[in-house]
Coordinates of C-alpha atoms in Angstrom, one line a residue:
M1 CA 168.4 59.4 103.4
K2 CA 171.9 58.6 102.3
K3 CA 170.6 56.7 99.2
W4 CA 168.4 59.6 98.3
M5 CA 171.2 62.2 98.4
V6 CA 173.8 60.1 96.8
S7 CA 171.7 59.2 93.9
L8 CA 170.5 62.7 93.3
L9 CA 173.9 64.4 93.7
C10 CA 175.6 61.9 91.5
L11 CA 173.1 62.6 88.7
Y12 CA 173.5 66.3 89.4
S13 CA 177.3 66.1 89.0
L14 CA 177.0 64.2 85.7
F15 CA 174.5 66.7 84.5
A16 CA 176.6 69.6 85.5
L17 CA 179.6 68.2 83.7
F18 CA 177.5 67.6 80.6
L19 CA 176.4 71.2 80.6
A20 CA 179.9 72.4 81.1
G21 CA 181.2 70.4 78.2
C22 CA 178.4 70.7 75.7
K23 CA 176.7 74.0 76.3
T24 CA 178.7 77.2 75.6
P25 CA 176.8 80.5 75.6
P26 CA 177.1 82.7 72.4
K27 CA 180.0 85.2 72.6
D28 CA 177.6 88.1 72.2
T29 CA 175.2 86.9 74.8
K30 CA 175.5 88.7 78.2
P31 CA 174.9 86.6 81.3
A32 CA 171.5 87.2 82.8
D33 CA 171.3 88.9 86.2
E34 CA 170.7 86.5 89.0
T35 CA 168.6 87.0 92.1
P36 CA 170.8 87.4 95.2
V37 CA 171.2 84.2 97.2
Q38 CA 170.9 84.0 101.0
T39 CA 173.0 81.3 102.7
S40 CA 172.2 79.8 106.1
D41 CA 174.3 82.4 107.8
N42 CA 172.4 85.2 106.0
T43 CA 175.4 86.0 103.8
E44 CA 174.3 87.4 100.5
V45 CA 175.8 85.9 97.3
V46 CA 175.6 88.7 94.7
Q47 CA 175.5 87.5 91.2
S48 CA 175.6 90.6 89.0
G49 CA 175.6 90.3 85.2
T50 CA 178.3 93.0 85.0
D51 CA 180.5 91.4 87.7
V52 CA 180.2 87.7 87.5
K53 CA 183.9 87.1 88.2
S54 CA 183.7 89.0 91.5
A55 CA 180.6 87.0 92.4
A56 CA 182.4 83.8 91.5
E57 CA 185.2 84.6 94.0
K58 CA 182.7 85.3 96.7
L59 CA 181.0 82.0 96.0
K60 CA 184.3 80.1 96.3
T61 CA 184.6 81.6 99.8
Q62 CA 181.0 80.8 100.7
M63 CA 181.3 77.2 99.6
L64 CA 184.2 76.7 102.0
A65 CA 182.3 78.5 104.8
A66 CA 179.1 76.5 104.1
R67 CA 181.1 73.2 104.1
K68 CA 182.7 74.1 107.5
K69 CA 179.3 74.8 109.0
A70 CA 178.0 71.4 107.7
V71 CA 181.0 69.6 109.1
D72 CA 180.8 71.4 112.4
A73 CA 177.1 70.4 112.6
G74 CA 178.1 66.7 112.2
A75 CA 177.8 66.0 108.5
A76 CA 181.0 64.1 108.3
R77 CA 179.7 61.8 111.1
Y78 CA 176.1 61.5 110.1
F79 CA 176.2 61.8 106.3
P80 CA 179.7 61.1 105.2
S81 CA 178.7 59.7 101.7
E82 CA 176.6 62.8 100.9
L83 CA 179.3 65.1 102.1
T84 CA 181.8 63.4 99.8
V85 CA 179.4 63.7 96.8
V86 CA 178.9 67.5 97.4
D87 CA 182.7 67.9 98.0
T88 CA 183.3 66.2 94.6
A89 CA 180.7 68.5 92.9
A90 CA 182.3 71.5 94.4
S91 CA 185.8 70.5 93.4
E92 CA 184.7 69.8 89.9
A93 CA 182.9 73.1 89.6
R94 CA 186.0 75.0 90.8
S95 CA 188.3 73.0 88.5
V96 CA 186.2 73.8 85.4
Y97 CA 186.0 77.4 86.3
D98 CA 189.7 77.7 87.1
A99 CA 190.5 76.1 83.7
G100 CA 188.7 78.9 82.0
G101 CA 185.0 77.9 82.3
S102 CA 182.1 80.3 82.2
P103 CA 181.9 82.4 85.4
A104 CA 178.1 82.5 85.0
D105 CA 177.9 78.7 84.8
F106 CA 180.1 78.4 87.8
N107 CA 178.0 80.8 89.8
R108 CA 174.8 78.9 89.1
K109 CA 176.5 75.6 90.1
A110 CA 178.3 77.1 93.1
S111 CA 175.1 78.7 94.4
D112 CA 173.3 75.4 94.3
I113 CA 176.3 73.7 96.0
V114 CA 176.2 76.3 98.8
Y115 CA 172.6 75.3 99.4
Q116 CA 173.5 71.6 99.3
Y117 CA 176.0 72.2 102.1
N118 CA 173.4 74.2 104.0
A119 CA 171.0 71.4 103.6
L120 CA 173.6 69.0 105.0
E121 CA 174.1 71.3 107.9
Q122 CA 170.4 71.4 108.7
A123 CA 170.1 67.6 108.1
S124 CA 172.8 67.1 110.7
V125 CA 171.1 69.5 113.1
A126 CA 167.8 67.7 112.6
Y127 CA 169.4 64.3 113.1
S128 CA 171.2 65.1 116.3
T129 CA 168.2 67.0 117.7
R130 CA 165.8 64.2 116.9
K131 CA 168.2 61.7 118.7
K132 CA 168.2 63.9 121.8
V133 CA 164.4 64.3 121.7
N134 CA 164.0 60.5 121.6
D135 CA 166.7 59.8 124.2
M136 CA 164.9 62.3 126.6
N137 CA 161.4 60.9 125.7
F138 CA 160.3 64.4 124.8
A139 CA 158.1 63.5 121.8
D140 CA 154.9 63.9 123.7
S141 CA 156.0 67.3 125.0
D142 CA 155.0 68.7 121.6
R143 CA 153.5 65.9 119.6
A144 CA 152.2 68.1 116.8
N145 CA 155.6 69.5 116.1
Y146 CA 157.3 66.1 116.4
D147 CA 154.9 64.6 113.9
A148 CA 155.4 67.6 111.6
A149 CA 159.2 67.2 111.8
E150 CA 159.0 63.6 111.0
Q151 CA 156.9 64.3 107.9
A152 CA 159.2 67.2 106.9
F153 CA 162.2 64.9 107.0
V154 CA 160.5 62.3 104.9
K155 CA 159.4 64.9 102.4
A156 CA 163.0 66.2 102.2
G157 CA 164.1 62.7 101.2
K158 CA 161.5 62.6 98.4
M159 CA 162.7 66.0 97.2
F160 CA 166.2 64.6 96.9
N161 CA 165.0 61.8 94.7
E162 CA 162.9 64.2 92.6
G163 CA 165.9 66.4 92.0
A164 CA 164.8 69.5 93.8
A165 CA 167.0 72.5 93.8
G166 CA 169.5 73.0 96.7
K167 CA 167.7 76.0 97.9
D168 CA 164.4 74.1 98.3
L169 CA 166.2 71.2 99.9
Y170 CA 167.8 73.5 102.4
A171 CA 164.5 75.2 103.3
Q172 CA 162.7 71.8 103.8
M173 CA 165.5 70.4 105.9
K174 CA 165.6 73.6 108.0
N175 CA 161.9 73.3 108.5
A176 CA 162.4 69.8 109.9
A177 CA 165.3 70.9 112.1
D178 CA 163.3 73.8 113.5
K179 CA 160.4 71.6 114.4
Y180 CA 162.6 69.1 116.2
N181 CA 164.1 71.9 118.1
A182 CA 160.7 73.2 119.1
V183 CA 160.0 69.7 120.6
L184 CA 163.3 69.7 122.4
N185 CA 162.6 73.1 123.8
A186 CA 159.2 72.1 125.0
G187 CA 160.6 69.1 126.8
Y188 CA 163.3 71.0 128.5
K189 CA 160.9 73.7 129.4
G190 CA 159.0 71.3 131.6
L191 CA 162.2 70.1 133.3
A192 CA 163.4 73.6 133.7
E193 CA 160.3 74.7 135.5
K194 CA 160.6 71.9 138.0
E195 CA 164.2 72.8 138.7
R196 CA 163.2 76.5 139.1
D197 CA 160.7 75.5 141.8
K198 CA 163.4 73.5 143.6
V199 CA 165.7 76.5 143.6
L200 CA 162.9 78.8 144.9
E201 CA 162.2 76.4 147.8
L202 CA 165.8 76.2 148.7
K203 CA 166.2 80.0 148.4
Q204 CA 163.5 80.5 151.0
K205 CA 165.3 78.2 153.4
A206 CA 168.6 80.0 152.7
D207 CA 167.0 83.4 153.2
A208 CA 165.5 82.3 156.5
V209 CA 169.0 81.7 158.0
K210 CA 170.4 84.9 156.4
T211 CA 172.7 83.0 154.0
G212 CA 173.2 86.1 152.0
V213 CA 174.7 87.8 155.0
A214 CA 176.8 84.9 156.1
D215 CA 178.3 84.3 152.6
K216 CA 177.6 87.3 150.5
N217 CA 179.7 86.3 147.5
G218 CA 178.6 82.7 147.4
Y219 CA 175.0 83.6 147.7
A220 CA 175.3 86.3 145.0
S221 CA 176.9 83.8 142.6
A222 CA 174.1 81.3 143.1
V223 CA 171.4 83.9 142.6
A224 CA 173.2 85.1 139.4
F225 CA 172.8 81.7 137.8
Y226 CA 169.2 81.6 138.9
T227 CA 168.5 85.0 137.4
R228 CA 170.2 84.0 134.1
A229 CA 168.1 80.9 134.0
N230 CA 164.9 82.9 134.3
Q231 CA 166.0 85.1 131.4
E232 CA 166.8 82.0 129.3
L233 CA 163.5 80.4 130.0
Q234 CA 161.6 83.5 129.0
S235 CA 163.6 83.8 125.8
G236 CA 162.9 80.2 124.8
Q237 CA 166.3 78.7 125.6
A238 CA 164.9 76.0 127.8
E239 CA 167.8 73.7 127.8
K240 CA 170.2 76.4 128.9
A241 CA 167.8 77.5 131.5
Y242 CA 167.5 73.9 132.8
N243 CA 171.3 73.6 133.1
D244 CA 171.6 76.9 134.8
Y245 CA 168.8 76.1 137.3
I246 CA 170.7 73.0 138.2
T247 CA 173.9 75.0 138.7
A248 CA 172.1 77.6 140.7
Y249 CA 170.7 74.9 143.0
G250 CA 174.0 73.3 143.5
A251 CA 175.8 76.6 144.3
L252 CA 173.0 77.8 146.6
D253 CA 172.8 74.4 148.4
K254 CA 176.6 74.5 149.0
V255 CA 176.4 77.9 150.6
Y256 CA 173.3 77.0 152.6
Q257 CA 174.8 73.8 154.0
A258 CA 178.0 75.7 155.0
V259 CA 176.0 78.3 156.9
L260 CA 173.9 75.6 158.6
K261 CA 177.1 73.9 159.6
K262 CA 178.5 77.1 161.1
R263 CA 175.3 77.8 162.9
A264 CA 175.2 74.3 164.3
A265 CA 178.8 74.6 165.5
A266 CA 178.0 77.9 167.2
E267 CA 174.9 76.6 168.8
N268 CA 176.8 73.5 170.1
A269 CA 179.5 75.8 171.6
M270 CA 176.8 77.8 173.3
E271 CA 175.1 74.7 174.6
R272 CA 178.4 73.4 176.0
A273 CA 179.1 76.7 177.7
K274 CA 175.6 76.7 179.2
R275 CA 176.1 73.1 180.5
R276 CA 179.4 74.0 182.1
V277 CA 177.7 76.9 184.0
E278 CA 174.9 74.7 185.0
E279 CA 177.3 72.0 186.2
A280 CA 179.3 74.6 188.3
D281 CA 176.1 75.9 189.9
A282 CA 175.0 72.3 190.7
V283 CA 178.3 71.5 192.4
A284 CA 178.1 74.7 194.5
E285 CA 174.6 73.9 195.5
K286 CA 175.5 70.4 196.4
A287 CA 178.4 71.6 198.5
D288 CA 176.1 73.9 200.4
S289 CA 173.7 71.2 201.1
T290 CA 176.3 68.7 202.2
V291 CA 178.5 70.9 204.5
P292 CA 176.6 73.6 206.6
V293 CA 178.0 77.1 206.6
E294 CA 178.5 76.9 210.4
Q295 CA 180.9 74.0 210.0
V296 CA 182.8 75.7 207.3
E297 CA 183.3 78.7 209.6
A298 CA 184.4 76.6 212.5
L299 CA 187.0 74.9 210.3
A300 CA 188.3 78.3 209.2
P301 CA 191.8 79.3 210.6
V302 CA 191.7 81.4 213.8
D303 CA 193.5 84.8 213.9
K304 CA 195.4 84.7 217.4
A305 CA 195.7 88.5 217.6
S306 CA 192.0 89.0 217.0
S307 CA 191.2 86.3 219.6
A308 CA 193.5 88.0 222.3
Q309 CA 191.8 91.3 221.7
E310 CA 188.4 89.7 222.1
A311 CA 189.6 88.0 225.4
Q312 CA 190.6 91.4 226.9

């Protein structure tokens, strides 16, 4: 992919410089109105024939924003050469414009550069998502989308070589990224459902010993993670749901085990007390059987006063 983008963008840069140096619109010709451009973050780039300078300033800001998003997505790590080429094209476009170049020409070049940055952003997303899909062995979770994503990525490379517009490259690369993400979501959905079942099974055990009563706050916190995971799974955020189910299980198991430990300690204490009572009763019973009551009374001290009265 690097070779595709480098070759295309180098040619594009040379072509842009050629246009800037050799083609000057007639003085009495008004720049044609342009169709508003939508960037990847849905920010509209307004190119008005009556206010091209204002549009140019907006495009400067949007080029910086688009570049930041591309870098944040990993473009500097995955596609450093391509990023350098786009950076060079952006710098040259700004330099020509700042030196008094045509605002309309700058707007056309800058709009395409914004889309090139957007394409790099989506290429980075597609690359990292594809790696995760392969590392997790998720390809068969949604084979149709995986194959479609692979084809879309290859097609994007051909489009680079054929000199497609930045907007078209962005759309194609986003298509690949979206399909890889669909595969990733399908894979995590299966894992999340298994984790959900484990949490439900543990919750039944925890409820049976009234864990929610024994540790109200701990139980509520665990259930909150479980509830959020359910919502995430329903909204298609399977990876987040998977992680929250794991967190919910860990939190609930911790509370459950603590309650079991306390119950076991209480039951042991009761058992020890019961044994002490039983042992005391056994000793008393043994004493009765070993020394008759009559002998015990005979051995008792004699009250002399009482004995004298009885003699009279």
